[in-house]
Coordinates of C-alpha atoms and ligand atoms in Angstrom, one line a residue:
X36 CA 123.6 141.6 51.1
X37 CA 123.5 141.2 47.4
X38 CA 125.6 143.2 45.0
X39 CA 123.8 145.9 43.1
X40 CA 123.8 146.2 39.4
X41 CA 127.0 147.7 38.0
X42 CA 128.4 148.4 34.6
X43 CA 131.9 147.7 33.4
X44 CA 133.4 149.6 30.5
X45 CA 135.9 148.1 28.2
X46 CA 137.5 150.8 26.0
X47 CA 138.3 149.3 22.7
X48 CA 140.0 150.9 19.7
X49 CA 136.9 152.7 18.5
X50 CA 134.0 151.7 20.8
X51 CA 132.9 151.4 24.4
X52 CA 131.7 148.0 25.1
X53 CA 129.4 148.1 28.2
X54 CA 128.6 144.8 29.9
X55 CA 126.0 144.9 32.7
X56 CA 126.9 142.8 35.8
X57 CA 124.5 140.8 37.8
X58 CA 124.6 137.9 40.3
X59 CA 122.1 135.9 38.1
X60 CA 120.6 136.2 34.7
X61 CA 117.2 134.4 34.1
X62 CA 116.2 133.8 30.5
X63 CA 112.4 134.1 30.1
X64 CA 109.7 136.0 31.9
X65 CA 107.0 133.2 31.8
X66 CA 105.6 131.3 34.7
X67 CA 109.0 129.9 35.8
X68 CA 111.1 133.0 35.2
X69 CA 108.9 135.3 37.1
X70 CA 109.0 133.1 40.1
X71 CA 112.7 132.6 39.8
X72 CA 113.2 136.4 39.8
X73 CA 111.1 136.8 42.9
X74 CA 113.0 134.0 44.8
X75 CA 116.5 135.2 43.8
X76 CA 115.6 138.8 44.7
X77 CA 114.5 137.5 48.1
X78 CA 117.9 135.9 48.5
X79 CA 119.4 139.4 48.0
X80 CA 120.9 138.8 44.5
X81 CA 120.9 141.2 41.7
X82 CA 119.0 139.6 38.9
X83 CA 118.3 140.4 35.3
X84 CA 115.5 138.7 33.4
X85 CA 115.9 138.7 29.6
X86 CA 112.6 138.2 27.8
X87 CA 112.2 137.9 24.1
X88 CA 108.6 139.1 24.2
X89 CA 107.2 142.6 24.8
X90 CA 105.5 141.5 28.0
X91 CA 105.4 138.8 30.8
X92 CA 103.7 135.5 30.4
X93 CA 105.8 133.2 28.1
X94 CA 103.4 130.7 26.7
X95 CA 100.5 133.0 27.8
X96 CA 102.0 136.0 26.1
X97 CA 102.8 134.3 22.8
X98 CA 99.8 131.9 22.4
X99 CA 97.1 134.4 21.6
X100 CA 95.4 132.2 19.1
X101 CA 91.6 131.9 19.4
X102 CA 90.6 129.2 21.8
X103 CA 93.9 129.0 23.7
X104 CA 93.2 128.0 27.3
X105 CA 94.2 125.8 30.2
X106 CA 93.1 122.2 30.4
X107 CA 94.3 121.9 34.0
X108 CA 91.9 123.4 36.5
X109 CA 92.7 127.2 36.7
X110 CA 93.1 127.1 40.5
X111 CA 95.7 124.4 40.2
X112 CA 97.7 126.6 37.8
X113 CA 98.2 129.6 39.9
X114 CA 101.3 130.2 42.1
X115 CA 100.9 128.9 45.6
X116 CA 103.8 131.0 47.2
X117 CA 101.6 133.9 48.3
X118 CA 98.4 133.4 50.3
X119 CA 97.6 137.0 49.6
X120 CA 97.8 136.4 45.9
X121 CA 95.7 133.3 46.1
X122 CA 92.9 135.2 48.1
X123 CA 93.0 138.2 45.8
X124 CA 92.8 136.5 42.5
X125 CA 89.4 135.3 41.2
X126 CA 89.6 132.7 38.5
X127 CA 86.5 133.3 36.3
X128 CA 86.4 129.9 34.6
X129 CA 87.3 126.4 35.6
X130 CA 89.6 126.3 32.6
X131 CA 90.8 129.8 32.0
X132 CA 91.5 131.3 28.6
X133 CA 94.7 133.0 27.3
X134 CA 93.5 136.6 27.9
X135 CA 92.8 136.0 31.6
X136 CA 95.9 133.9 32.0
X137 CA 98.0 136.8 30.6
X138 CA 96.2 139.2 32.9
X139 CA 97.0 136.9 35.9
X140 CA 100.7 136.9 35.1
X141 CA 100.7 140.7 34.6
X142 CA 99.0 141.0 37.9
X143 CA 101.7 138.9 39.6
X144 CA 104.4 141.0 37.9
X145 CA 102.8 144.2 39.2
X146 CA 102.0 143.0 42.6
X147 CA 105.6 141.8 43.3
X148 CA 107.1 144.7 41.4
X149 CA 109.0 142.3 39.1
X150 CA 109.1 144.5 35.9
X151 CA 112.0 146.6 37.1
X152 CA 114.3 143.7 36.7
X153 CA 113.1 142.5 33.4
X154 CA 114.4 143.5 30.0
X155 CA 111.7 142.9 27.4
X156 CA 112.3 142.5 23.6
X157 CA 115.6 141.0 24.5
X158 CA 116.2 137.7 22.6
X159 CA 119.3 135.9 23.9
X160 CA 121.6 135.0 21.0
X161 CA 124.5 133.5 22.9
X162 CA 125.7 132.6 26.3
X163 CA 129.3 131.8 26.8
X164 CA 130.9 130.5 30.1
X165 CA 134.1 132.5 31.0
X166 CA 136.2 129.9 32.8
X167 CA 138.6 132.5 34.0
X168 CA 136.0 134.6 35.8
X169 CA 133.5 131.7 36.4
X170 CA 130.7 133.6 35.0
X171 CA 128.3 133.6 32.0
X172 CA 128.5 136.2 29.4
X173 CA 125.2 136.6 27.7
X174 CA 124.4 138.6 24.6
X175 CA 121.0 139.6 23.1
X176 CA 120.3 139.8 19.4
X177 CA 120.4 143.6 19.6
X178 CA 124.0 143.4 20.9
X179 CA 123.5 144.2 24.5
X180 CA 125.7 142.2 26.9
X181 CA 125.3 141.1 30.5
X182 CA 127.4 138.9 32.8
X183 CA 126.4 136.9 35.8
X184 CA 127.7 134.1 37.9
X185 CA 124.5 132.1 37.5
X186 CA 122.4 131.5 34.4
X187 CA 118.9 130.0 34.6
X188 CA 117.1 129.1 31.4
X189 CA 113.4 129.5 32.3
X190 CA 112.4 129.1 28.6
X191 CA 109.7 126.6 29.0
X192 CA 109.1 123.1 27.5
X193 CA 107.4 124.4 24.3
X194 CA 108.6 127.7 23.2
X195 CA 110.6 127.0 20.0
X196 CA 107.9 126.9 17.4
X197 CA 108.2 124.4 14.6
X198 CA 107.1 125.2 11.0
X199 CA 107.7 122.2 8.7
X200 CA 110.1 123.0 5.9
X201 CA 107.5 122.9 3.1
X202 CA 108.7 124.0 -0.3
X203 CA 107.1 127.1 -1.6
X204 CA 106.1 128.8 1.7
X205 CA 108.0 132.0 0.6
X206 CA 105.8 132.2 -2.5
X207 CA 102.5 132.1 -0.6
X208 CA 100.6 135.3 -1.3
X209 CA 98.2 135.2 1.6
X210 CA 99.0 135.5 5.4
X211 CA 100.4 132.8 7.4
X212 CA 101.5 132.3 11.0
X213 CA 102.4 129.7 13.6
X214 CA 100.0 129.5 16.5
X215 CA 102.9 130.2 19.1
X216 CA 103.5 133.6 17.3
X217 CA 100.0 134.7 16.9
X218 CA 100.1 138.5 16.2
X219 CA 99.1 140.8 19.0
X220 CA 96.8 142.6 16.6
X221 CA 95.1 139.3 15.7
X222 CA 94.6 137.7 12.4
X223 CA 91.7 138.8 10.2
X224 CA 90.0 135.5 9.5
X225 CA 86.4 136.6 9.0
X226 CA 85.1 135.6 5.6
X227 CA 88.4 134.1 4.6
X228 CA 89.4 130.7 3.3
X229 CA 91.6 129.3 6.1
X230 CA 93.8 126.3 6.2
X231 CA 95.0 124.8 9.5
X232 CA 97.9 122.3 9.5
X233 CA 98.1 120.2 12.7
X234 CA 95.5 118.7 15.0
X235 CA 97.4 118.5 18.3
X236 CA 96.1 120.2 21.5
X237 CA 96.6 123.6 19.8
X238 CA 94.9 122.8 16.5
X239 CA 91.9 121.2 18.3
X240 CA 91.4 124.4 20.4
X241 CA 92.0 126.8 17.4
X242 CA 89.8 124.9 14.8
X243 CA 86.8 124.7 17.2
X244 CA 86.9 128.4 17.7
X245 CA 87.6 129.7 14.2
X246 CA 85.3 127.4 12.3
X247 CA 82.4 129.7 13.3
X248 CA 84.1 132.8 11.9
X249 CA 85.8 131.8 8.6
X250 CA 84.2 131.5 5.2
X251 CA 85.8 128.1 4.7
X252 CA 88.1 125.9 6.8
X253 CA 90.4 123.2 5.5
X254 CA 92.0 121.1 8.2
X255 CA 95.1 119.2 7.2
X256 CA 95.3 116.2 9.6
X257 CA 98.2 113.8 9.6
X258 CA 97.4 111.8 12.8
X259 CA 94.0 111.7 14.4
X260 CA 94.1 112.4 18.1
X261 CA 92.1 111.1 21.1
X262 CA 90.4 114.2 22.3
X263 CA 88.1 114.5 25.3
X264 CA 85.4 117.0 26.3
X265 CA 86.8 119.8 28.5
X266 CA 83.4 120.8 30.0
X267 CA 84.4 124.3 31.0
X268 CA 82.2 126.7 32.8
X269 CA 82.2 129.9 34.9
X270 CA 83.1 129.7 38.5
X271 CA 80.1 130.9 40.6
X272 CA 80.7 133.0 43.8
X273 CA 80.0 130.1 46.2
X274 CA 82.5 127.8 44.3
X275 CA 85.0 130.7 44.3
X276 CA 84.7 130.9 48.2
X277 CA 85.1 127.1 48.4
X278 CA 88.2 127.1 46.2
X279 CA 89.8 130.0 48.2
X280 CA 89.1 128.1 51.4
X281 CA 90.6 124.9 50.2
X282 CA 93.8 125.9 48.4
X283 CA 96.1 124.0 50.9
X284 CA 94.1 120.7 50.2
X285 CA 94.1 121.4 46.4
X286 CA 97.9 121.9 46.3
X287 CA 98.4 118.9 48.6
X288 CA 96.4 116.7 46.2
X289 CA 98.5 118.0 43.3
X290 CA 101.7 117.3 45.2
X291 CA 100.8 113.6 45.6
X292 CA 100.2 112.8 42.0
X293 CA 102.6 111.7 39.2
X294 CA 101.9 114.8 37.0
X295 CA 101.0 117.3 39.8
X296 CA 97.4 117.4 38.7
X297 CA 94.7 117.2 41.2
X298 CA 93.4 113.8 40.0
X299 CA 94.4 110.4 41.5
X300 CA 94.2 107.2 39.6
X301 CA 91.8 104.5 40.6
X302 CA 94.0 101.8 42.1
X303 CA 91.8 99.1 40.7
X304 CA 92.6 97.5 37.3
X305 CA 90.0 98.1 34.6
X306 CA 90.1 94.4 34.0
X307 CA 89.4 93.3 37.5
X308 CA 85.9 94.8 37.6
X309 CA 82.8 93.7 35.6
X310 CA 82.3 95.0 32.0
X311 CA 79.2 96.9 33.4
X312 CA 81.1 98.4 36.2
X313 CA 84.0 99.4 33.9
X314 CA 81.7 101.1 31.4
X315 CA 79.9 102.9 34.1
X316 CA 83.2 104.3 35.4
X317 CA 84.2 105.3 31.9
X318 CA 80.8 107.1 31.3
X319 CA 80.9 108.8 34.7
X320 CA 84.4 110.2 34.2
X321 CA 83.6 111.2 30.6
X322 CA 80.8 113.4 32.0
X323 CA 83.3 115.1 34.3
X324 CA 85.4 118.1 33.4
X325 CA 89.1 118.2 32.4
X326 CA 91.7 115.5 32.7
X327 CA 89.7 113.2 35.1
X328 CA 88.8 110.8 32.3
X329 CA 92.5 110.5 31.8
X330 CA 94.1 110.7 35.2
X331 CA 91.4 109.5 37.5
X332 CA 90.6 106.4 35.5
X333 CA 91.7 102.8 36.4
X334 CA 95.4 102.9 36.8
X335 CA 96.2 100.5 34.0
X336 CA 94.5 102.7 31.4
X337 CA 97.7 104.6 31.5
X338 CA 99.9 101.5 31.0
X339 CA 100.5 99.8 27.7
X340 CA 98.2 96.8 27.5
X341 CA 94.6 95.4 27.3
X342 CA 93.0 98.1 29.7
X343 CA 94.5 100.9 27.6
X344 CA 93.1 99.4 24.4
X345 CA 89.7 98.8 26.1
X346 CA 89.5 102.5 27.0
X347 CA 90.9 103.6 23.6
X348 CA 87.9 101.8 22.0
X349 CA 85.5 103.6 24.3
X350 CA 87.0 107.0 23.3
X351 CA 86.9 106.0 19.5
X352 CA 83.2 105.2 19.8
X353 CA 82.6 108.5 21.5
X354 CA 84.1 110.2 18.5
X355 CA 82.1 108.2 16.0
X356 CA 78.9 109.2 17.8
X357 CA 79.5 112.8 17.2
X358 CA 80.4 113.1 13.6
X359 CA 77.5 112.7 11.1
X360 CA 79.5 111.5 8.1
X361 CA 80.9 108.0 8.9
X362 CA 83.7 108.4 6.4
X363 CA 84.9 111.6 8.1
X364 CA 84.3 110.0 11.5
X365 CA 86.7 107.1 10.7
X366 CA 89.4 109.6 9.6
X367 CA 89.1 111.4 13.0
X368 CA 89.3 108.1 14.9
X369 CA 92.9 107.3 16.1
X370 CA 94.1 103.8 15.4
X371 CA 97.8 104.1 15.1
X372 CA 98.8 104.9 18.7
X373 CA 97.8 104.1 22.2
X374 CA 95.4 106.3 24.3
X375 CA 97.6 108.6 26.4
X376 CA 100.8 108.0 24.5
X377 CA 100.3 111.6 23.2
X378 CA 99.0 114.5 25.1
X379 CA 95.2 114.3 25.5
X380 CA 93.7 117.4 23.9
X381 CA 90.5 118.7 25.6
X382 CA 87.9 120.1 23.4
X383 CA 84.6 122.0 23.5
X384 CA 82.7 121.1 20.4
X385 CA 85.7 119.9 18.2
X386 CA 84.1 117.0 16.5
X387 CA 80.9 118.8 15.7
X388 CA 83.0 121.2 13.7
X389 CA 83.2 118.4 11.0
X390 CA 79.4 118.5 10.7
X391 CA 79.6 122.0 9.4
X392 CA 79.2 122.7 5.7
X393 CA 82.2 125.2 5.6
X394 CA 84.7 122.6 7.1
X395 CA 86.7 120.1 5.1
X396 CA 89.0 117.4 6.6
X397 CA 92.0 116.5 4.6
X398 CA 94.0 113.4 5.5
X399 CA 97.6 114.2 4.7
X400 CA 98.8 110.7 6.0
X401 CA 96.9 109.4 2.8
X402 CA 98.0 112.2 0.5
X403 CA 100.9 114.2 2.1
X404 CA 101.5 117.9 1.6
X405 CA 103.8 118.4 -1.4
X406 CA 104.3 122.1 -1.3
X407 CA 102.8 125.5 -0.5
X408 CA 101.8 127.3 -3.7
X409 CA 101.2 131.1 -4.1
X410 CA 97.5 130.4 -3.6
X411 CA 97.3 127.6 -1.2
X412 CA 98.4 124.0 -0.3
X413 CA 99.1 121.2 -2.7
X414 CA 98.9 117.7 -1.5
X415 CA 99.6 114.5 -3.5
X416 CA 96.0 114.3 -4.3
X417 CA 94.7 117.9 -4.8
X418 CA 95.2 121.6 -4.5
X419 CA 93.5 123.7 -1.9
X420 CA 92.9 127.5 -2.4
X421 CA 93.5 129.4 0.7
X422 CA 93.7 133.1 1.9
X423 CA 95.4 132.2 5.2
X424 CA 97.5 129.2 6.4
X425 CA 97.8 128.6 10.1
X426 CA 100.6 126.3 11.3
X427 CA 99.5 124.4 14.5
X428 CA 102.5 122.2 13.9
X429 CA 103.9 122.2 17.4
X430 CA 107.3 122.8 19.0
X431 CA 110.8 121.6 19.0
X432 CA 110.3 120.8 22.6
X433 CA 112.7 121.2 25.6
X434 CA 116.0 121.2 23.8
X435 CA 114.8 123.3 20.9
X436 CA 114.6 126.5 22.8
X437 CA 118.1 125.9 24.3
X438 CA 119.6 125.0 20.9
X439 CA 118.4 128.2 19.4
X440 CA 120.7 130.1 21.8
X441 CA 124.4 129.5 21.2
X442 CA 125.4 128.1 24.6
X443 CA 129.1 127.5 25.1
X444 CA 130.4 125.7 28.1
X445 CA 133.9 124.8 29.3
X446 CA 136.4 124.2 26.5
X447 CA 134.1 125.9 24.0
X448 CA 131.8 122.9 23.8
X449 CA 128.2 123.8 22.8
X450 CA 125.1 122.5 24.4
X451 CA 123.6 121.9 21.1
X452 CA 126.5 119.5 20.1
X453 CA 126.3 117.8 23.4
X454 CA 122.5 117.3 23.1
X455 CA 122.8 116.0 19.5
X456 CA 121.9 112.5 20.4
X457 CA 119.4 113.6 23.2
X458 CA 119.7 115.6 26.4
X459 CA 122.6 114.6 28.7
X460 CA 121.8 116.1 32.1
X461 CA 121.8 115.4 35.8
X462 CA 118.1 115.4 36.9
X463 CA 117.4 117.7 33.9
X464 CA 118.8 120.6 35.9
X465 CA 122.5 120.7 34.9
X466 CA 124.8 119.4 32.2
X467 CA 128.5 118.5 32.9
X468 CA 130.8 121.1 31.5
X469 CA 128.2 123.8 31.9
X470 CA 128.8 125.1 35.4
X471 CA 126.4 127.4 37.1
X472 CA 123.9 126.9 34.3
X473 CA 120.5 125.7 35.5
X474 CA 118.3 124.3 32.6
X475 CA 115.2 124.3 34.6
X476 CA 113.0 124.2 31.5
X477 CA 114.3 120.7 30.9
X478 CA 113.3 119.4 34.3
X479 CA 109.6 120.2 34.5
X480 CA 106.9 117.8 33.7
X481 CA 103.1 117.7 34.2
X482 CA 101.1 120.6 35.5
X483 CA 103.5 123.3 34.7
X484 CA 103.2 125.7 37.7
X485 CA 103.0 122.9 40.2
X486 CA 106.2 121.4 38.8
X487 CA 108.0 124.7 38.3
X488 CA 107.5 126.1 41.8
X489 CA 109.5 123.4 43.7
X490 CA 112.1 123.3 40.9
X491 CA 112.7 127.2 41.3
X492 CA 112.8 126.7 45.1
X493 CA 115.4 124.0 44.7
X494 CA 117.6 126.1 42.4
X495 CA 117.3 129.1 44.7
X496 CA 118.4 127.0 47.7
X497 CA 121.3 125.5 45.7
X498 CA 122.5 129.0 44.6
X499 CA 122.2 130.1 48.3
X500 CA 124.3 127.1 49.4
X501 CA 127.0 127.8 46.8
X502 CA 127.2 131.4 47.9
X503 CA 127.1 130.8 51.6
X504 CA 129.9 128.2 51.3
X505 CA 131.8 130.7 49.2
X506 CA 132.1 128.3 46.2
X507 CA 132.4 130.0 42.8
X508 CA 130.9 127.2 40.8
X509 CA 128.7 124.1 40.8
X510 CA 128.6 121.7 38.0
X511 CA 127.1 118.3 37.5
X512 CA 129.7 115.5 37.6
X513 CA 130.3 113.5 34.4
X514 CA 129.4 110.4 36.5
X515 CA 126.2 111.7 37.8
X516 CA 125.1 112.9 34.4
X517 CA 126.0 109.5 32.8
X518 CA 124.0 107.6 35.4
X519 CA 121.0 110.0 35.1
X520 CA 121.0 109.8 31.3
X521 CA 121.2 106.0 31.4
X522 CA 118.2 106.0 33.8
X523 CA 116.1 108.3 31.5
X524 CA 116.9 106.3 28.4
X525 CA 116.4 102.9 30.0
X526 CA 113.4 103.5 32.4
X527 CA 111.8 105.9 29.9
X528 CA 111.6 103.5 27.1
X529 CA 108.6 101.5 28.2
X530 CA 106.4 104.2 29.6
X531 CA 103.2 105.1 27.7
X532 CA 104.6 108.7 27.0
X533 CA 107.4 107.2 25.0
X534 CA 105.3 105.0 22.7
X535 CA 104.0 107.4 20.1
X536 CA 105.8 109.8 17.7
X537 CA 105.3 112.9 19.7
X538 CA 107.2 115.8 21.1
X539 CA 107.6 113.9 24.3
X540 CA 110.5 112.0 22.6
X541 CA 111.4 114.6 20.0
X542 CA 109.9 112.4 17.2
X543 CA 107.8 115.3 15.9
X544 CA 111.0 117.1 14.5
X545 CA 112.6 115.6 11.5
X546 CA 116.2 114.6 12.2
X547 CA 115.9 115.1 16.0
X548 CA 117.3 112.2 18.0
X549 CA 114.6 110.1 19.7
X550 CA 114.9 110.4 23.4
X551 CA 112.6 111.1 26.3
X552 CA 113.1 114.8 26.9
X553 CA 111.8 114.9 30.5
X554 CA 112.2 112.6 33.5
X555 CA 110.5 109.2 33.5
X556 CA 109.9 109.6 37.2
X557 CA 106.8 111.0 38.9
X558 CA 106.9 114.5 40.4
X559 CA 106.9 113.2 44.0
X560 CA 109.9 110.9 43.2
X561 CA 111.7 113.8 41.5
X562 CA 111.1 116.1 44.4
X563 CA 112.4 113.5 46.9
X564 CA 115.4 112.8 44.7
X565 CA 116.3 116.5 44.5
X566 CA 115.8 116.9 48.3
X567 CA 118.1 113.9 49.0
X568 CA 120.8 115.3 46.6
X569 CA 120.6 118.7 48.5
X570 CA 120.6 117.1 51.9
X571 CA 123.8 115.2 51.0
X572 CA 125.6 118.4 50.2
X573 CA 124.6 118.4 46.5
X574 CA 125.7 114.8 45.8
X575 CA 126.6 114.4 42.2
X576 CA 127.6 117.9 41.7
X577 CA 131.2 119.3 41.8
X578 CA 131.5 122.4 44.0
X579 CA 134.7 124.5 43.7
Ligands
LIG694 P1 101.7 118.9 18.8 O1 100.9 118.2 19.8 O2 103.1 118.6 18.6 O3 100.9 118.9 17.4 C1 101.4 119.3 16.2 C2 100.5 118.9 15.1 O4 101.0 119.3 13.8 C3 100.2 117.3 15.0 O5 98.9 117.1 14.6 C4 101.2 116.9 13.9 O6 100.9 115.8 13.3 C5 101.1 118.1 13.0 N1 102.2 118.3 12.1 C6 103.5 118.5 12.4 N2 104.3 118.5 11.3 C7 103.4 118.2 10.2 C8 103.7 118.1 8.8 N3 104.9 118.2 8.3 N4 102.6 117.8 8.1 C9 101.4 117.7 8.6 N5 101.1 117.8 9.9 C10 102.2 118.0 10.7 O7 101.7 120.5 19.0 P2 100.6 121.4 19.7 O8 101.0 122.8 19.6 O9 99.2 121.0 19.3 O10 100.7 121.0 21.3 C11 101.9 121.2 22.0 C12 101.6 121.1 23.4 O11 101.0 122.4 23.9 C13 100.6 120.1 23.9 O12 101.1 118.9 24.1 C14 100.1 120.8 25.2 O13 100.9 120.4 26.3 C15 100.2 122.2 24.9 P3 101.5 114.4 13.8 O14 100.7 114.0 15.1 O15 102.9 114.6 14.1 O16 101.3 113.4 12.8

């Protein structure tokens, strides 16, 4: 029933301009984009996926830095849509590493024959809405053009890497890179003097891994983080069988929690049990793998207040116990933000790194980085000679990857201008004045695959509805957008995630407006809201 791919030729004065025609264009061949392609193809649409990278995987294609791995349980991170896939794929570790994750996504692409509709090495430079034809005209950096009625940005939450604007970077004579653009051929770090800037989830994984390999490692830390032991391990055959037999229960558990992880909060308050019982629970959870110590804890540990501070002090003491030098230990102990207000990095020997003779921790809150020199990094207090600098400095989250594409909606307005004071969307999915554009990267939160699957399914059903009813366009109404933006800004202000200066609120990027970049609501609430909107004939959307 779908239209097949066609080409239209416009003969200009001295050139032939060929624009490929599709029903839908998906930007990004990561976790979301691959599934979106699969679903839209199932609907009978002609689809083109435009992917900047040379292969599938998105985050798991780009983030090849040593130590990159899940900190959600591997078996909660796989797709759930194919029972055959679930039974065929063996996760080898409880928290799987980048090479295996990339292999998995390649396996999915091959199994469902997705590659034939993906154009690799195709970075989208602009997307312009043609109001006359009700379609999106998309151009890639190498000048290729494609047109489609529907445009879906499956570009992830964290794909626009951020390198601070340090003076002198151009003069640096050694090698440098951002962790999100780790070279495929790897970085030669053995025997080198390496500097890492940034100690978020990425820095923590990377530092732990490379400290063993480099001659000397200098870690430039601005904010100490609360990090918790990952406790990874291989999955033995018996456990593998159990996992495969219990996927429905695993996914059901995930579907019932706020962040789509498999851990449920303890409904008790940390403060209503005795100090002994409280500590016993903290210790029991600390000994368990993954996010349990975060997401299966007393519920009020994740609410600003006394319980949160009580647990924060427990974690601070855990850090102190592991670092030999008490002065270094105090630098690693977070004191300026609440536990859980930033993403909790999980680690496998991170703190012990600072007991090594070849590792130096530099506090750049105390003495900020002034510039990069030809031979290293200069802070307000000293100069550090380096052969390699690695920027683990994070991402211009959610809106950053949209802003890097020049997206023009009705009347020529740009999405970048519209989002200048923070995102203005309806449920994260659409923005008024940008018909048929689904910004699904802005609507996910929590365990990424669990959140992405239902979103993709919602968008697919929405597109199916539009086509079946012979509408040409669907757009968020300005009123629905206004109400949603107000809800995000008001109800998102007091939640724990909004309290620290992190990417959750855009506060990691100088000059970026502070606003919660994702929904303040839990995943089940968001799914129910979207289902209700759809059941009411796409309430809050204008269909023409
Ligand atoms: P994050 O969590 O944003 O961490 C970035 C780190 O880089 C963090 O420690 C920052 O310090 C540091 N940073 C950023 N700019 C500077 C400057 N100018 N000077 C010194 N240090 C700086 O990014 P990640 O890649 O670690 O993690 C992103 C997500 O990926 C994570 O949440 C997971 O979901 C997976 P700051 O804390 O801002 O003081």
